[in-house]
PDB file of C-alpha atoms in Angstrom:
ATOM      1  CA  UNK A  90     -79.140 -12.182  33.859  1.00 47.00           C
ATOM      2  CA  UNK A  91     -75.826 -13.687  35.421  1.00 51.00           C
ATOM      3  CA  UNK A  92     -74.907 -11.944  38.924  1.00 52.00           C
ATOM      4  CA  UNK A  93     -71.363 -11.028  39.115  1.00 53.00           C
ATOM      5  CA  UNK A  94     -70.019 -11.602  42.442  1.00 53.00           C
ATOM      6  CA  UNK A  95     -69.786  -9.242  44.815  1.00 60.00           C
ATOM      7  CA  UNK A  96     -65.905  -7.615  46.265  1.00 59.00           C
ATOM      8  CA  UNK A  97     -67.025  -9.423  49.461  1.00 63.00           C
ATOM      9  CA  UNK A  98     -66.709 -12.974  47.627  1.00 65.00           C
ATOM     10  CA  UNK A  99     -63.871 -11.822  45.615  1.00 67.00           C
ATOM     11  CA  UNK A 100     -61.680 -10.886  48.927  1.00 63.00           C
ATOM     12  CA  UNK A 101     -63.123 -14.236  50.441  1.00 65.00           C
ATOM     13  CA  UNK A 102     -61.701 -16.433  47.681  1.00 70.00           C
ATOM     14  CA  UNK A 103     -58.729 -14.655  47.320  1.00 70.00           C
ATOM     15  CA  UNK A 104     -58.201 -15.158  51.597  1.00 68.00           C
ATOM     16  CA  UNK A 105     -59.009 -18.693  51.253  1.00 69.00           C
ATOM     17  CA  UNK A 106     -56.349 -19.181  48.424  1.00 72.00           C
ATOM     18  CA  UNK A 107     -53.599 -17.727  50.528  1.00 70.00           C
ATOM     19  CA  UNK A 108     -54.865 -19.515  53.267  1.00 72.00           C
ATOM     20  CA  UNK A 109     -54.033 -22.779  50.968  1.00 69.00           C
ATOM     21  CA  UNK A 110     -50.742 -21.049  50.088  1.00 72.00           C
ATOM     22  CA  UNK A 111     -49.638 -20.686  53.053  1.00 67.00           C
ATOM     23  CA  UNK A 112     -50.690 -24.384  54.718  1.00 65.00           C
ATOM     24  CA  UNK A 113     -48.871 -25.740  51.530  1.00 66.00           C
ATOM     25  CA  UNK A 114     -45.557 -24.066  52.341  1.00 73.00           C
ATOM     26  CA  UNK A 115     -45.910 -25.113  55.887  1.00 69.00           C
ATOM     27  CA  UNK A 116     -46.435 -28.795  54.639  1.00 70.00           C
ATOM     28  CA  UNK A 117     -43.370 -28.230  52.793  1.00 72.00           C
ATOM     29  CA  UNK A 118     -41.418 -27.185  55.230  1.00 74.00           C
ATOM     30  CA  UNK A 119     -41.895 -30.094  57.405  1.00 73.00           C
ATOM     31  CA  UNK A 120     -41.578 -32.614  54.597  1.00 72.00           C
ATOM     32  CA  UNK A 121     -38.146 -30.912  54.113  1.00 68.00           C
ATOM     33  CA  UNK A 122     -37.120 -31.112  58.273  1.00 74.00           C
ATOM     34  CA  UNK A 123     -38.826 -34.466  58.156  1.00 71.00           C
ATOM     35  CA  UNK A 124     -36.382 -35.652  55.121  1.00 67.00           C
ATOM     36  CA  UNK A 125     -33.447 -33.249  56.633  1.00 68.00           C
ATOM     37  CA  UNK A 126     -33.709 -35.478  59.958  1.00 73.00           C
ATOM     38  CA  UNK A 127     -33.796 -38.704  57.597  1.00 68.00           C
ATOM     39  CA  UNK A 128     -30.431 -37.738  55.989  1.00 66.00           C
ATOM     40  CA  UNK A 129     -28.386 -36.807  58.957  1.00 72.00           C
ATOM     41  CA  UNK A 130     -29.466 -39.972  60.831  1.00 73.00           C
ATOM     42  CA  UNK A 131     -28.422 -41.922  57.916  1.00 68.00           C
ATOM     43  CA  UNK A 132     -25.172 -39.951  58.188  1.00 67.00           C
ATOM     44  CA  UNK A 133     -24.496 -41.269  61.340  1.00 72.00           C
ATOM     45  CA  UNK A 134     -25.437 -44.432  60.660  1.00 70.00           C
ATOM     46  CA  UNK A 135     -22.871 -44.961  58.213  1.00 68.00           C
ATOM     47  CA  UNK A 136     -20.045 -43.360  60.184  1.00 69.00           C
ATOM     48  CA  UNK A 137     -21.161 -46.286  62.525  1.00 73.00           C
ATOM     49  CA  UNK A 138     -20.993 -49.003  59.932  1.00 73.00           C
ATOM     50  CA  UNK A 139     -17.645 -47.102  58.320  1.00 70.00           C
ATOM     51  CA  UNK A 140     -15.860 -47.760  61.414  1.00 71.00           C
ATOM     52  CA  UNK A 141     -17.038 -51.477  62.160  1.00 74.00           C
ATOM     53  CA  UNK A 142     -16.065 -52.303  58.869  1.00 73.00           C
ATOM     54  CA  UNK A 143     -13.396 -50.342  58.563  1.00 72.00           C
ATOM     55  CA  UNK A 144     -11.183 -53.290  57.104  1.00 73.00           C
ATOM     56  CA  UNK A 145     -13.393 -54.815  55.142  1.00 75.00           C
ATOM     57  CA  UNK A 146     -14.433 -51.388  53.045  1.00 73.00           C
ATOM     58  CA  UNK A 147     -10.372 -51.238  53.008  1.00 70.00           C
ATOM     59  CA  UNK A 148      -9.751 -54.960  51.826  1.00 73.00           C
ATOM     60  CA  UNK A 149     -12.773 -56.142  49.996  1.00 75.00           C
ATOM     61  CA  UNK A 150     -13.102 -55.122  46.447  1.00 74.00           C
ATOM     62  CA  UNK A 151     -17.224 -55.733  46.902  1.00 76.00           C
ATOM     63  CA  UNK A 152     -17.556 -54.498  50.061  1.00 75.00           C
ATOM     64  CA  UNK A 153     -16.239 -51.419  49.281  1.00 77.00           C
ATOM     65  CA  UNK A 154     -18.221 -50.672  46.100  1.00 75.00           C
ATOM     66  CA  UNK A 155     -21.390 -51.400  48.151  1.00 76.00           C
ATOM     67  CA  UNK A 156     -19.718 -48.710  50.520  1.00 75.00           C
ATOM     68  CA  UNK A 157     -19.651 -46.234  48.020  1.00 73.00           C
ATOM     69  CA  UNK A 158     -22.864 -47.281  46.790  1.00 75.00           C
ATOM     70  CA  UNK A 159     -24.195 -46.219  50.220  1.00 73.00           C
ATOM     71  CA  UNK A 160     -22.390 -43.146  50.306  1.00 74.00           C
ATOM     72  CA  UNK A 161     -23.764 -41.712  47.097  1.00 71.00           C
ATOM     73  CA  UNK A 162     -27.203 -42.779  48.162  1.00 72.00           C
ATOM     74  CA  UNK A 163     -26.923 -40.025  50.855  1.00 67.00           C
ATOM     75  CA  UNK A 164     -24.208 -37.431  49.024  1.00 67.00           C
ATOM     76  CA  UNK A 165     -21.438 -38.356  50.723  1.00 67.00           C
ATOM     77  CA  UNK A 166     -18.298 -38.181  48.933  1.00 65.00           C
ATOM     78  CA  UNK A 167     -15.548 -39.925  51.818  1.00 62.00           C
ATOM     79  CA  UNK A 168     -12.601 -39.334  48.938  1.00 60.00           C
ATOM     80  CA  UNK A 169     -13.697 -35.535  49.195  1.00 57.00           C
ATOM     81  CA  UNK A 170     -13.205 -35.526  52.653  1.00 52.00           C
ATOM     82  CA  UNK A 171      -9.730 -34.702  53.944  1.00 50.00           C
ATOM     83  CA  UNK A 172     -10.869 -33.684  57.523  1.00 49.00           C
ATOM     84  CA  UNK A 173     -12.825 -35.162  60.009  1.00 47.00           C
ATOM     85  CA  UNK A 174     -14.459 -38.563  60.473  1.00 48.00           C
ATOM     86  CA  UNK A 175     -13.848 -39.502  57.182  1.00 47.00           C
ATOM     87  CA  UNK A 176     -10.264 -39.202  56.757  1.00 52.00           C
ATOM     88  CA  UNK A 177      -9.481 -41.375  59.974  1.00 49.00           C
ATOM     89  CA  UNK A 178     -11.351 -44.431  56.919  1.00 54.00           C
ATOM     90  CA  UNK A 179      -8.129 -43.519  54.838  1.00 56.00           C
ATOM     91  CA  UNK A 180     -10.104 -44.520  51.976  1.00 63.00           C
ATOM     92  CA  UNK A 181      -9.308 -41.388  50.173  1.00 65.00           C
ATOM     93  CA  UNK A 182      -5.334 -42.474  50.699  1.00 71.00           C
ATOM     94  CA  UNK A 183      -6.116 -45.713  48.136  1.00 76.00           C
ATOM     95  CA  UNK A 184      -7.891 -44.279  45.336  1.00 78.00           C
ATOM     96  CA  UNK A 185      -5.255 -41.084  45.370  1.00 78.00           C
ATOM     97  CA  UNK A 186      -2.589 -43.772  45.279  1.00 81.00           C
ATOM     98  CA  UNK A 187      -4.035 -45.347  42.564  1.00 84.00           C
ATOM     99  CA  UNK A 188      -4.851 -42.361  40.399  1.00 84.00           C
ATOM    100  CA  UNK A 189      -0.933 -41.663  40.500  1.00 84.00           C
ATOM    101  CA  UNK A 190      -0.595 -45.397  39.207  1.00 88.00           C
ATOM    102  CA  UNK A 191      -3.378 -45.005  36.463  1.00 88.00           C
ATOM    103  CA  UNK A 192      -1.296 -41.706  35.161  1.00 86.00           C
ATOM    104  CA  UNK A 193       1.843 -43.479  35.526  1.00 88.00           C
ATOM    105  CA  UNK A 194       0.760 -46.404  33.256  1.00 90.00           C
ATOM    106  CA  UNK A 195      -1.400 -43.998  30.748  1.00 87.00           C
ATOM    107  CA  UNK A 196       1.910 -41.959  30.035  1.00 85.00           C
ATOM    108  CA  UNK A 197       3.843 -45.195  30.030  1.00 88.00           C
ATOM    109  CA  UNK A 198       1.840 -46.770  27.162  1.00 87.00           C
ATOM    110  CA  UNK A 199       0.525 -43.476  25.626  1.00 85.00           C
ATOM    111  CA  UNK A 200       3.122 -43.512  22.627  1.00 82.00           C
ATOM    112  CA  UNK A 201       1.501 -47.137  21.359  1.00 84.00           C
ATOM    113  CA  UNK A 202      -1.746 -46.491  22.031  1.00 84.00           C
ATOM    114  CA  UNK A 203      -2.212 -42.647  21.653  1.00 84.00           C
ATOM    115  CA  UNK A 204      -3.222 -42.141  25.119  1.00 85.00           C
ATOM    116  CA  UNK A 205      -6.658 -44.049  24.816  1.00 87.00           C
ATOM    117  CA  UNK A 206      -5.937 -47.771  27.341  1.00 89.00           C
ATOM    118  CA  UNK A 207      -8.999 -50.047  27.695  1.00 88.00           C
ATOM    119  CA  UNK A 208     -10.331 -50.656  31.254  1.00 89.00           C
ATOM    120  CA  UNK A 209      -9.510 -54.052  31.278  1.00 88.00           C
ATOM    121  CA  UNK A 210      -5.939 -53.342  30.317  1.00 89.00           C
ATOM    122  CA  UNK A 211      -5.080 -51.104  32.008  1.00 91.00           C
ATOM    123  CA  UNK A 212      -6.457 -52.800  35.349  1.00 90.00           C
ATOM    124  CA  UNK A 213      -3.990 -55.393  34.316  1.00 89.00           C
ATOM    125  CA  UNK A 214      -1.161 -53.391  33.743  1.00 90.00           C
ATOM    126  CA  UNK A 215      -2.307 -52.328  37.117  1.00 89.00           C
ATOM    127  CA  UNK A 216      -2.478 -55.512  39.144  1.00 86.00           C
ATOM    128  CA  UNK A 217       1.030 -56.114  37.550  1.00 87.00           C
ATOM    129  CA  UNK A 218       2.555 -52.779  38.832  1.00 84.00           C
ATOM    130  CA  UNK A 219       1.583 -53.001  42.238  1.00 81.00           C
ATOM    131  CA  UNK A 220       2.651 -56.916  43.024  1.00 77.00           C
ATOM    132  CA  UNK A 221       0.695 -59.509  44.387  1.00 73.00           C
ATOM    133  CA  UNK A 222       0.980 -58.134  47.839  1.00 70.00           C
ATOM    134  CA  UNK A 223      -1.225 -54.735  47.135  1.00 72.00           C
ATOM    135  CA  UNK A 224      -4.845 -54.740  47.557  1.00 75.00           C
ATOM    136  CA  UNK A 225      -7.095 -56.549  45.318  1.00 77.00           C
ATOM    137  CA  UNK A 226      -8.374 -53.530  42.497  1.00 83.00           C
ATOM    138  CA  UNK A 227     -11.625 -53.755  40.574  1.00 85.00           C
ATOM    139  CA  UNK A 228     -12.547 -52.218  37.391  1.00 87.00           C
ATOM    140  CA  UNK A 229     -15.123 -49.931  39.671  1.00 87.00           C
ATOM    141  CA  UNK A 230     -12.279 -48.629  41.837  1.00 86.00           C
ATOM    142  CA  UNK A 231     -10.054 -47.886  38.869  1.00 87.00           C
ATOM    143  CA  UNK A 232     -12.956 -45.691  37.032  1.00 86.00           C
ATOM    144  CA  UNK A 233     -13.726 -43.767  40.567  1.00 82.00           C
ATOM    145  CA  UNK A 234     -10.123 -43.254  41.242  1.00 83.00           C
ATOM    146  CA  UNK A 235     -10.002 -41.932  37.209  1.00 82.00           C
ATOM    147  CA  UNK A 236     -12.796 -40.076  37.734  1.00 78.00           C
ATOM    148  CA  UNK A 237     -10.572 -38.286  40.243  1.00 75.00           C
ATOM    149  CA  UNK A 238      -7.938 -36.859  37.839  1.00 77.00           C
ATOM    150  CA  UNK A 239     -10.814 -34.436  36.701  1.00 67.00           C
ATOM    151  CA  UNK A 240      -8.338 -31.965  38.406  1.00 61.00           C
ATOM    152  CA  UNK A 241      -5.540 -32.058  35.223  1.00 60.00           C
ATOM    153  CA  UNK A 242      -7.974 -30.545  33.064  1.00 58.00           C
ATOM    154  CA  UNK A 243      -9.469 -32.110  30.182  1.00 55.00           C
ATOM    155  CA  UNK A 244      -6.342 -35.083  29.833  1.00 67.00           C
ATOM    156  CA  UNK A 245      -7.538 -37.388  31.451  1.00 79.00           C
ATOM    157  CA  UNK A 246     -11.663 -38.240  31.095  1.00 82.00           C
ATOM    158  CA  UNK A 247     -14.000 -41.805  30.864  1.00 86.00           C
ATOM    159  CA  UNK A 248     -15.089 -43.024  27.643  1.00 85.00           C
ATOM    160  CA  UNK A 249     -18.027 -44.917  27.402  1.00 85.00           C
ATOM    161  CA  UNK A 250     -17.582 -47.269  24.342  1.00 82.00           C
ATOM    162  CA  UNK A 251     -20.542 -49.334  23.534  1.00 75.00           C
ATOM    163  CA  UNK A 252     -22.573 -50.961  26.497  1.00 76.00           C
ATOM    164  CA  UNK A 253     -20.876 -51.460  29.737  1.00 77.00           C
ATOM    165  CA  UNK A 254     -17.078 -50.909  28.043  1.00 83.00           C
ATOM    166  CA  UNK A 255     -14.949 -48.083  28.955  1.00 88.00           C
ATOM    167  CA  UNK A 256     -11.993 -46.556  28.139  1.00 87.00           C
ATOM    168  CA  UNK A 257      -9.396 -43.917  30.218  1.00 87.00           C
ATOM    169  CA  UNK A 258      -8.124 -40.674  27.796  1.00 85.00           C
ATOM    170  CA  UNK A 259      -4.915 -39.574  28.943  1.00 82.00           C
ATOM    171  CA  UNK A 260      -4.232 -36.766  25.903  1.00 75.00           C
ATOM    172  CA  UNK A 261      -6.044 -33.373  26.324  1.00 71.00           C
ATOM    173  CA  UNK A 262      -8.459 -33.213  22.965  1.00 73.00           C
ATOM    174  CA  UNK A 263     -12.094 -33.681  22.974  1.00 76.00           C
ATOM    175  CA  UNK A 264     -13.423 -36.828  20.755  1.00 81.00           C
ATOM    176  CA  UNK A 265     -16.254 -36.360  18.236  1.00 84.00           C
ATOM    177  CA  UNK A 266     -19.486 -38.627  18.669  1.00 88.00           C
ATOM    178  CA  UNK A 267     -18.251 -39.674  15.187  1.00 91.00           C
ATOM    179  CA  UNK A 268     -14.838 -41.136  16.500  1.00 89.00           C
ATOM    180  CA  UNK A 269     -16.756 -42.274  19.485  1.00 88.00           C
ATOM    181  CA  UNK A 270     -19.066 -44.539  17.198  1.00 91.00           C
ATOM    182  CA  UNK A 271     -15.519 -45.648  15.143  1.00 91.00           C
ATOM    183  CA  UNK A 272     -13.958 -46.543  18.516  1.00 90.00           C
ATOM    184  CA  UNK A 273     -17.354 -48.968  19.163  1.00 89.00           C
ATOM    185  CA  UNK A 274     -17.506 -50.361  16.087  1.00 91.00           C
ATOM    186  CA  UNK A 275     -13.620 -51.221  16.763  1.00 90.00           C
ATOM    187  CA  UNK A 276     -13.714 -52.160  19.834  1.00 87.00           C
ATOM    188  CA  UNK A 277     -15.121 -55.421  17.974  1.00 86.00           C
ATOM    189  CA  UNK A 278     -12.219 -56.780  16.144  1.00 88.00           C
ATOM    190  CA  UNK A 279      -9.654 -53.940  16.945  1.00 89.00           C
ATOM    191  CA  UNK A 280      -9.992 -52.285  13.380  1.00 92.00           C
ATOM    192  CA  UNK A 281     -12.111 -50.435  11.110  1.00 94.00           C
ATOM    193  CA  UNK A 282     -12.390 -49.776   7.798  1.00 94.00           C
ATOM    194  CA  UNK A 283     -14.166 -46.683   5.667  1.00 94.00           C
ATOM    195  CA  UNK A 284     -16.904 -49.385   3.303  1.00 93.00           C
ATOM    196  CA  UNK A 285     -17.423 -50.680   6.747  1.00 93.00           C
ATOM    197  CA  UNK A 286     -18.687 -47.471   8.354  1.00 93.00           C
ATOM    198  CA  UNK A 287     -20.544 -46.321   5.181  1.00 94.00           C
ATOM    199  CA  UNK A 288     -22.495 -50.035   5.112  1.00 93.00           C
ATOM    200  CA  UNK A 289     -22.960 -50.193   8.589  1.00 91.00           C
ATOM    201  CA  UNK A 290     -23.551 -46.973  10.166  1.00 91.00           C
ATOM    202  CA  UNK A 291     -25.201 -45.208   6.599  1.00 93.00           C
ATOM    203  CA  UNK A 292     -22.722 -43.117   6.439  1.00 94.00           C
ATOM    204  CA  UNK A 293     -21.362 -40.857   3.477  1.00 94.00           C
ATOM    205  CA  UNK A 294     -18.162 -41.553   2.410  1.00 93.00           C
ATOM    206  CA  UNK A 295     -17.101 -37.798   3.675  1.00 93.00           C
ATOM    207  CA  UNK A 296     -18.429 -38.316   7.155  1.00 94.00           C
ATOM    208  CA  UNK A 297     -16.478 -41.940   7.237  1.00 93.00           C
ATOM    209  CA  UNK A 298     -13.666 -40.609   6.223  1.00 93.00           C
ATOM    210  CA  UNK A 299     -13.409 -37.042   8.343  1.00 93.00           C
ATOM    211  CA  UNK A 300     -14.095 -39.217  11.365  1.00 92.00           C
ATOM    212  CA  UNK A 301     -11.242 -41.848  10.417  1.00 93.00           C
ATOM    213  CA  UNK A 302      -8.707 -38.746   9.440  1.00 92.00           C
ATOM    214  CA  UNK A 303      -9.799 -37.708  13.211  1.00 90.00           C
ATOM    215  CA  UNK A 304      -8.561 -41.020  15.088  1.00 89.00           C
ATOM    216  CA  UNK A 305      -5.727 -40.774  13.067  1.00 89.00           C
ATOM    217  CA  UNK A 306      -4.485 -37.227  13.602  1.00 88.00           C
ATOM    218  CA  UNK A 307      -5.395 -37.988  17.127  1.00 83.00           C
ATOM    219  CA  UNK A 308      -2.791 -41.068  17.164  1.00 85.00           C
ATOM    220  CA  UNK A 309      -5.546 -43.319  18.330  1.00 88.00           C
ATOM    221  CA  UNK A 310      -5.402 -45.806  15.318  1.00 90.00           C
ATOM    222  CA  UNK A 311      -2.779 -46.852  12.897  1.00 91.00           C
ATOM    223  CA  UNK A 312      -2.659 -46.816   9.086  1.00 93.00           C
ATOM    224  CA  UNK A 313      -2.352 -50.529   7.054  1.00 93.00           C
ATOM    225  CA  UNK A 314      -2.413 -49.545   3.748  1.00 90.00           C
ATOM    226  CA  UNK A 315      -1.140 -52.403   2.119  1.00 90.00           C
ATOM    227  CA  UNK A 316      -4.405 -54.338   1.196  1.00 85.00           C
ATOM    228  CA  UNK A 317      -7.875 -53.654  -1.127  1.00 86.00           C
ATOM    229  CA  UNK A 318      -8.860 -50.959   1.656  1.00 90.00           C
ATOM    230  CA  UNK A 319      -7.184 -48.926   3.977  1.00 92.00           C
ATOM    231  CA  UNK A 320      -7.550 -50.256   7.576  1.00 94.00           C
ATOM    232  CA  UNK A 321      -7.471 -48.391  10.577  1.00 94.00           C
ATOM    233  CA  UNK A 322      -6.117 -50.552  13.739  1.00 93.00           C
ATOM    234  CA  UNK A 323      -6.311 -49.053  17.116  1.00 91.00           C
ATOM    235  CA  UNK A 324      -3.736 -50.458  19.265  1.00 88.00           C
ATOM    236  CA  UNK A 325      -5.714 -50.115  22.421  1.00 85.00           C
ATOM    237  CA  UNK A 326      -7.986 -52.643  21.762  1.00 84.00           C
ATOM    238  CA  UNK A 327      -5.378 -55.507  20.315  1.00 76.00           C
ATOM    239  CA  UNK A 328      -5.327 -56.924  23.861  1.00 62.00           C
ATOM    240  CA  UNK A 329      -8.712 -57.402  23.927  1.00 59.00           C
ATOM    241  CA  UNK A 330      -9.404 -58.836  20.442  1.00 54.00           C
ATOM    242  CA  UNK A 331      -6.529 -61.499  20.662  1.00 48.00           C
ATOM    243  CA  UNK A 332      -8.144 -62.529  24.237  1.00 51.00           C
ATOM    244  CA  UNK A 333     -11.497 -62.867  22.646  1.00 49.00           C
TER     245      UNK A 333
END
């Protein structure tokens, strides 16, 4: 017959496991002063390397995307920062600068394109707007300074279209992943048609068309009617189509 063990063995085991308890909280509490101590000397390291290459992070279109590489390595947000070390960098000044330009040419062009500007555009409408003397702009500053205008509320967001595109939404309204997919497929050959959607994507001919009445109340594509089918043009992708 099995021996049940005794309360002696029970409180033993159940000492031991708090005993294990406890070493593994103490283990993580130096992991976490061990990893605290990691962070705030890599702080200070990049204050160091901020202010040696203070120019260059200013200047260099690369250099300063590594530089905020490095700072979101180690949650450090320098445009967040108006106090302090980090607003002697003034790096905050040139993306704020430039999110006044990016609103400036999204209202500008919003009544042909229906507030929806490729990146590529608009970094050339950008480049034109500030002269040849301004800084160099890449399309990675132009989608951190956009990311910026978070603060108007939901009119102005990033669109991810397809792999590695993007587009800047300047009108409050929140796209469907259906008109998302119709702005990919666009993106192409800067038009869609309904057949098209229902061949390619499997879709019914209700969903294809819902989704193209959407881009179309939305003022994000125009109406040809005058052939077979009904095509749907978006305007913000003609620049890109005739450079392609």
């Amino acid at each position: 017959m099995r021996r049940r063990a005794g309360v002696g063995a029970i409180h033993k085991q159940k000492l031991e496991q708090e005993r294990y308890r406890d070493k593994g909280c103490e283990l993580q509490e130096r992991e976490f002063e061990e990893m605290t101590k990691q962070l705030e000397a890599f702080r200070a390291h990049l204050e160091e390397f901020a202010t040696r290459h203070r120019n260059e992070i200013k200047k260099n279109p690369k250099f300063r995307r590594q530089f905020q590489e490095m700072c979101a390595a180690i949650g450090v947000d320098p445009l967040a920062s108006n106090k302090g070390f980090w607003s002697v960098l003034n790096i905050g000044d040139f993306y704020y600068e430039l999110g006044v330009q990016i609103v400036e040419v999204c209202l500008a062009t919003s009544d042909k394109n229906g507030g929806l500007i490729g990146l590529e555009e608009l970094r050339q409408k950008l480049l034109k707007s500030r002269g040849r003397q301004a800084q160099a702009v890449t399309s990675d500053d132009i989608l951190c300074a956009a990311k910026k205008l978070d603060v108007f509320g939901n009119g102005f967001k990033i669109i991810q279209v397809g792999k590695g595109n993007y587009m800047v939404q300047s009108v409050p309204g929140e796209l469907s992943m259906d008109q998302t997919t119709v702005l990919t497929l666009a993106s192409q050959k800067g038009f869609v048609f309904a057949g098209q959607l229902i061949s390619s994507l499997k879709w019914s001919e209700e969903r294809a068309k819902k989704a193209l009445d959407g881009v179309l109340i939305e003022g994000l594509a125009w109406l040809d009617n005058q052939g077979e089918e009904d095509l749907y043009w978006f305007p913000s992708f003609f620049g890109k189509c005739i450079d392609s």
